[in-house]
């Protein structure tokens, strides 16, 4: 298996098929938002290939001014699941980013509901793959996530992870949008709001508009 960065045409095809099948609407960025981030040089859609066949994917979001990258989406194609490929993809990512301080993951946190067993299995998957869950968690668009880290070069720290994590979302959204939709770290005294669709669908400022507003 090899990792290769996808071009925009391949990314659109992946979004229309595998991503739509695997992720609920409130967790899936619009493809246009992904393309904007790719063109800004901070978003890296990687395909996992066996020969000419796409068997999985990892979409990485680079934190500005740091050596941290967030796994925004990770998955195995529907026809290749339950074969241990997800763990192999994480192993390839550790090798690809071996000189980086950290690979960050947001894993949906158990909340006492019927999906808790699945959420705990996902968390255990990351633990088995060498990730450590941190002491802080977060809320993004009404969804509660636990946060974990793998530090390929051994230099990652929780304090630095949190700052890099915040920087990802502050770079993309205006201040009012960040305050409304993003909570890093989570405030345990703040009630959890209903899940929200990704902000680009609500016509919030994009990257270019935000850069203009910051001047």
mmCIF file of C-alpha atoms in Angstrom:
data_model
loop_
_atom_site.group_PDB
_atom_site.id
_atom_site.type_symbol
_atom_site.label_atom_id
_atom_site.label_comp_id
_atom_site.label_asym_id
_atom_site.label_seq_id
_atom_site.Cartn_x
_atom_site.Cartn_y
_atom_site.Cartn_z
ATOM 1 C CA UNK A 1 0.000 0.000 0.000
ATOM 2 C CA UNK A 2 1.216 3.496 -0.852
ATOM 3 C CA UNK A 3 0.005 7.009 -0.035
ATOM 4 C CA UNK A 4 -0.323 9.585 -2.781
ATOM 5 C CA UNK A 5 -1.796 13.082 -2.656
ATOM 6 C CA UNK A 6 -5.047 13.357 -4.614
ATOM 7 C CA UNK A 7 -5.603 16.007 -7.261
ATOM 8 C CA UNK A 8 -8.771 18.110 -7.181
ATOM 9 C CA UNK A 9 -10.642 15.853 -9.598
ATOM 10 C CA UNK A 10 -9.874 12.823 -7.430
ATOM 11 C CA UNK A 11 -10.858 14.762 -4.310
ATOM 12 C CA UNK A 12 -14.241 15.675 -5.831
ATOM 13 C CA UNK A 13 -14.869 12.031 -6.738
ATOM 14 C CA UNK A 14 -13.911 10.915 -3.231
ATOM 15 C CA UNK A 15 -16.229 13.520 -1.694
ATOM 16 C CA UNK A 16 -19.174 12.516 -3.892
ATOM 17 C CA UNK A 17 -18.806 8.813 -3.077
ATOM 18 C CA UNK A 18 -16.873 7.569 -0.049
ATOM 19 C CA UNK A 19 -17.053 10.671 2.148
ATOM 20 C CA UNK A 20 -20.794 11.123 1.652
ATOM 21 C CA UNK A 21 -21.332 7.465 2.505
ATOM 22 C CA UNK A 22 -19.102 7.466 5.585
ATOM 23 C CA UNK A 23 -19.767 10.780 7.345
ATOM 24 C CA UNK A 24 -22.968 12.502 8.540
ATOM 25 C CA UNK A 25 -23.712 15.937 7.025
ATOM 26 C CA UNK A 26 -22.781 17.871 10.175
ATOM 27 C CA UNK A 27 -19.260 16.385 10.078
ATOM 28 C CA UNK A 28 -18.547 16.774 6.349
ATOM 29 C CA UNK A 29 -17.041 19.908 4.881
ATOM 30 C CA UNK A 30 -18.467 20.989 1.524
ATOM 31 C CA UNK A 31 -16.104 20.039 -1.277
ATOM 32 C CA UNK A 32 -15.724 23.718 -2.236
ATOM 33 C CA UNK A 33 -14.345 24.444 1.249
ATOM 34 C CA UNK A 34 -11.856 21.597 0.900
ATOM 35 C CA UNK A 35 -10.728 22.917 -2.471
ATOM 36 C CA UNK A 36 -10.188 26.385 -0.991
ATOM 37 C CA UNK A 37 -7.945 24.919 1.695
ATOM 38 C CA UNK A 38 -6.030 22.809 -0.864
ATOM 39 C CA UNK A 39 -5.366 25.905 -2.965
ATOM 40 C CA UNK A 40 -4.174 27.723 0.165
ATOM 41 C CA UNK A 41 -1.560 24.982 0.615
ATOM 42 C CA UNK A 42 -2.764 23.806 4.037
ATOM 43 C CA UNK A 43 -4.965 20.827 3.116
ATOM 44 C CA UNK A 44 -3.572 17.522 1.907
ATOM 45 C CA UNK A 45 -6.003 14.857 0.645
ATOM 46 C CA UNK A 46 -4.071 11.588 0.562
ATOM 47 C CA UNK A 47 -5.234 8.415 -1.114
ATOM 48 C CA UNK A 48 -4.110 4.938 -0.017
ATOM 49 C CA UNK A 49 -3.540 2.798 -3.082
ATOM 50 C CA UNK A 50 -2.990 -0.881 -3.740
ATOM 51 C CA UNK A 51 -1.732 -0.792 -7.292
ATOM 52 C CA UNK A 52 -4.259 1.299 -9.217
ATOM 53 C CA UNK A 53 -7.071 0.732 -6.707
ATOM 54 C CA UNK A 54 -7.997 3.324 -4.092
ATOM 55 C CA UNK A 55 -8.554 1.445 -0.823
ATOM 56 C CA UNK A 56 -8.566 4.267 1.718
ATOM 57 C CA UNK A 57 -7.897 7.926 2.374
ATOM 58 C CA UNK A 58 -6.559 10.383 4.926
ATOM 59 C CA UNK A 59 -7.237 14.102 4.572
ATOM 60 C CA UNK A 60 -4.757 16.198 6.532
ATOM 61 C CA UNK A 61 -5.151 19.810 7.628
ATOM 62 C CA UNK A 62 -1.895 21.632 8.372
ATOM 63 C CA UNK A 63 -1.837 24.048 11.300
ATOM 64 C CA UNK A 64 -0.321 27.420 10.305
ATOM 65 C CA UNK A 65 3.110 28.211 11.682
ATOM 66 C CA UNK A 66 3.625 24.864 13.405
ATOM 67 C CA UNK A 67 4.680 21.280 12.834
ATOM 68 C CA UNK A 68 1.279 19.833 13.632
ATOM 69 C CA UNK A 69 -1.260 18.345 11.256
ATOM 70 C CA UNK A 70 -4.858 17.302 11.938
ATOM 71 C CA UNK A 71 -6.423 14.189 10.428
ATOM 72 C CA UNK A 72 -9.623 15.804 9.208
ATOM 73 C CA UNK A 73 -10.991 12.601 7.625
ATOM 74 C CA UNK A 74 -9.718 9.041 7.706
ATOM 75 C CA UNK A 75 -11.358 6.024 6.186
ATOM 76 C CA UNK A 76 -11.244 2.833 4.195
ATOM 77 C CA UNK A 77 -13.352 2.483 1.065
ATOM 78 C CA UNK A 78 -16.655 0.692 1.605
ATOM 79 C CA UNK A 79 -15.587 -2.462 -0.249
ATOM 80 C CA UNK A 80 -12.305 -2.870 1.726
ATOM 81 C CA UNK A 81 -13.378 -2.382 5.345
ATOM 82 C CA UNK A 82 -12.640 -4.754 8.231
ATOM 83 C CA UNK A 83 -9.304 -5.859 6.807
ATOM 84 C CA UNK A 84 -6.974 -3.859 9.068
ATOM 85 C CA UNK A 85 -6.269 -1.226 6.426
ATOM 86 C CA UNK A 86 -7.065 1.727 8.698
ATOM 87 C CA UNK A 87 -4.186 0.899 11.009
ATOM 88 C CA UNK A 88 -1.861 0.495 8.026
ATOM 89 C CA UNK A 89 -2.854 3.943 6.745
ATOM 90 C CA UNK A 90 -1.994 5.459 10.135
ATOM 91 C CA UNK A 91 1.372 3.702 9.999
ATOM 92 C CA UNK A 92 2.046 5.242 6.587
ATOM 93 C CA UNK A 93 1.055 8.666 7.934
ATOM 94 C CA UNK A 94 3.507 8.326 10.818
ATOM 95 C CA UNK A 95 6.229 7.594 8.291
ATOM 96 C CA UNK A 96 5.173 10.428 5.958
ATOM 97 C CA UNK A 97 5.160 12.937 8.831
ATOM 98 C CA UNK A 98 8.068 11.407 10.752
ATOM 99 C CA UNK A 99 9.781 14.801 11.191
ATOM 100 C CA UNK A 100 6.645 16.534 12.500
ATOM 101 C CA UNK A 101 5.797 17.283 16.127
ATOM 102 C CA UNK A 102 2.338 15.827 16.005
ATOM 103 C CA UNK A 103 -0.563 14.222 14.178
ATOM 104 C CA UNK A 104 -3.823 15.300 15.843
ATOM 105 C CA UNK A 105 -7.122 13.393 15.764
ATOM 106 C CA UNK A 106 -10.627 14.480 16.782
ATOM 107 C CA UNK A 107 -12.610 11.361 17.733
ATOM 108 C CA UNK A 108 -16.283 11.722 18.586
ATOM 109 C CA UNK A 109 -16.665 11.363 22.347
ATOM 110 C CA UNK A 110 -19.124 9.045 24.129
ATOM 111 C CA UNK A 111 -22.146 10.964 25.415
ATOM 112 C CA UNK A 112 -24.289 8.277 26.994
ATOM 113 C CA UNK A 113 -26.198 7.574 23.767
ATOM 114 C CA UNK A 114 -26.740 4.562 21.545
ATOM 115 C CA UNK A 115 -23.609 5.320 19.481
ATOM 116 C CA UNK A 116 -21.245 5.082 22.458
ATOM 117 C CA UNK A 117 -20.055 1.540 21.718
ATOM 118 C CA UNK A 118 -18.984 2.578 18.214
ATOM 119 C CA UNK A 119 -17.307 5.732 19.529
ATOM 120 C CA UNK A 120 -15.339 3.769 22.095
ATOM 121 C CA UNK A 121 -14.213 1.290 19.434
ATOM 122 C CA UNK A 122 -12.913 4.192 17.353
ATOM 123 C CA UNK A 123 -11.021 5.572 20.339
ATOM 124 C CA UNK A 124 -9.524 2.139 21.043
ATOM 125 C CA UNK A 125 -8.469 1.923 17.392
ATOM 126 C CA UNK A 126 -6.404 5.098 17.763
ATOM 127 C CA UNK A 127 -4.888 3.897 21.036
ATOM 128 C CA UNK A 128 -3.799 0.648 19.385
ATOM 129 C CA UNK A 129 -2.275 2.714 16.594
ATOM 130 C CA UNK A 130 0.003 4.650 18.943
ATOM 131 C CA UNK A 131 -2.142 7.695 19.734
ATOM 132 C CA UNK A 132 -2.576 9.105 23.246
ATOM 133 C CA UNK A 133 -5.765 10.865 24.302
ATOM 134 C CA UNK A 134 -5.125 14.277 25.787
ATOM 135 C CA UNK A 135 -6.603 15.930 28.855
ATOM 136 C CA UNK A 136 -8.688 18.379 26.833
ATOM 137 C CA UNK A 137 -11.568 17.779 24.446
ATOM 138 C CA UNK A 138 -13.488 20.122 22.146
ATOM 139 C CA UNK A 139 -16.829 20.991 20.593
ATOM 140 C CA UNK A 140 -17.032 21.701 16.864
ATOM 141 C CA UNK A 141 -20.354 22.696 15.317
ATOM 142 C CA UNK A 142 -22.284 21.094 18.160
ATOM 143 C CA UNK A 143 -20.367 17.793 18.076
ATOM 144 C CA UNK A 144 -18.289 16.729 21.102
ATOM 145 C CA UNK A 145 -14.842 15.293 20.313
ATOM 146 C CA UNK A 146 -12.053 13.733 22.350
ATOM 147 C CA UNK A 147 -8.590 14.768 21.117
ATOM 148 C CA UNK A 148 -5.599 12.470 20.712
ATOM 149 C CA UNK A 149 -2.036 12.820 19.487
ATOM 150 C CA UNK A 150 0.747 10.832 17.898
ATOM 151 C CA UNK A 151 4.102 12.633 17.932
ATOM 152 C CA UNK A 152 6.305 11.033 15.243
ATOM 153 C CA UNK A 153 9.446 12.939 16.314
ATOM 154 C CA UNK A 154 8.647 12.785 20.040
ATOM 155 C CA UNK A 155 8.558 16.572 20.461
ATOM 156 C CA UNK A 156 4.807 17.111 20.713
ATOM 157 C CA UNK A 157 3.318 18.596 23.876
ATOM 158 C CA UNK A 158 -0.296 19.041 24.935
ATOM 159 C CA UNK A 159 0.066 22.817 25.284
ATOM 160 C CA UNK A 160 1.483 23.123 21.773
ATOM 161 C CA UNK A 161 -1.192 20.798 20.384
ATOM 162 C CA UNK A 162 -3.957 22.964 21.829
ATOM 163 C CA UNK A 163 -2.501 26.142 20.324
ATOM 164 C CA UNK A 164 -2.039 24.489 16.924
ATOM 165 C CA UNK A 165 -5.570 23.071 17.137
ATOM 166 C CA UNK A 166 -7.038 26.515 17.840
ATOM 167 C CA UNK A 167 -4.991 28.076 15.037
ATOM 168 C CA UNK A 168 -6.523 25.775 12.420
ATOM 169 C CA UNK A 169 -10.029 27.057 13.045
ATOM 170 C CA UNK A 170 -9.097 30.663 13.793
ATOM 171 C CA UNK A 171 -7.350 30.821 10.406
ATOM 172 C CA UNK A 172 -10.431 29.643 8.551
ATOM 173 C CA UNK A 173 -13.282 31.441 10.313
ATOM 174 C CA UNK A 174 -14.077 34.971 11.335
ATOM 175 C CA UNK A 175 -13.980 35.751 15.058
ATOM 176 C CA UNK A 176 -17.745 35.612 15.502
ATOM 177 C CA UNK A 177 -17.981 32.292 13.650
ATOM 178 C CA UNK A 178 -15.158 30.807 15.725
ATOM 179 C CA UNK A 179 -16.829 31.941 18.948
ATOM 180 C CA UNK A 180 -20.159 30.463 17.839
ATOM 181 C CA UNK A 181 -19.107 27.123 16.392
ATOM 182 C CA UNK A 182 -15.713 26.226 17.920
ATOM 183 C CA UNK A 183 -14.813 25.490 21.537
ATOM 184 C CA UNK A 184 -11.178 24.450 22.080
ATOM 185 C CA UNK A 185 -10.900 23.358 24.835
ATOM 186 C CA UNK A 186 -14.467 22.412 25.709
ATOM 187 C CA UNK A 187 -16.056 24.320 28.560
ATOM 188 C CA UNK A 188 -17.761 21.599 30.653
ATOM 189 C CA UNK A 189 -20.159 24.196 32.079
ATOM 190 C CA UNK A 190 -21.383 25.206 28.615
ATOM 191 C CA UNK A 191 -24.403 23.169 27.431
ATOM 192 C CA UNK A 192 -23.924 21.189 24.226
ATOM 193 C CA UNK A 193 -25.802 22.777 21.334
ATOM 194 C CA UNK A 194 -27.509 20.775 18.556
ATOM 195 C CA UNK A 195 -25.148 19.755 15.730
ATOM 196 C CA UNK A 196 -24.635 22.444 13.093
ATOM 197 C CA UNK A 197 -23.779 21.953 9.437
ATOM 198 C CA UNK A 198 -20.360 23.152 8.351
ATOM 199 C CA UNK A 199 -20.116 26.931 8.417
ATOM 200 C CA UNK A 200 -19.364 27.346 4.730
ATOM 201 C CA UNK A 201 -22.911 26.182 4.041
ATOM 202 C CA UNK A 202 -24.137 29.168 6.040
ATOM 203 C CA UNK A 203 -22.185 31.654 3.899
ATOM 204 C CA UNK A 204 -19.632 32.467 6.566
ATOM 205 C CA UNK A 205 -16.451 34.219 5.417
ATOM 206 C CA UNK A 206 -13.993 32.020 3.545
ATOM 207 C CA UNK A 207 -10.242 32.148 3.796
ATOM 208 C CA UNK A 208 -9.737 34.976 1.312
ATOM 209 C CA UNK A 209 -12.490 37.127 2.806
ATOM 210 C CA UNK A 210 -11.081 36.599 6.275
ATOM 211 C CA UNK A 211 -7.615 37.686 5.159
ATOM 212 C CA UNK A 212 -9.159 40.841 3.705
ATOM 213 C CA UNK A 213 -11.093 41.529 6.901
ATOM 214 C CA UNK A 214 -7.949 41.136 8.987
ATOM 215 C CA UNK A 215 -6.114 43.902 7.136
#
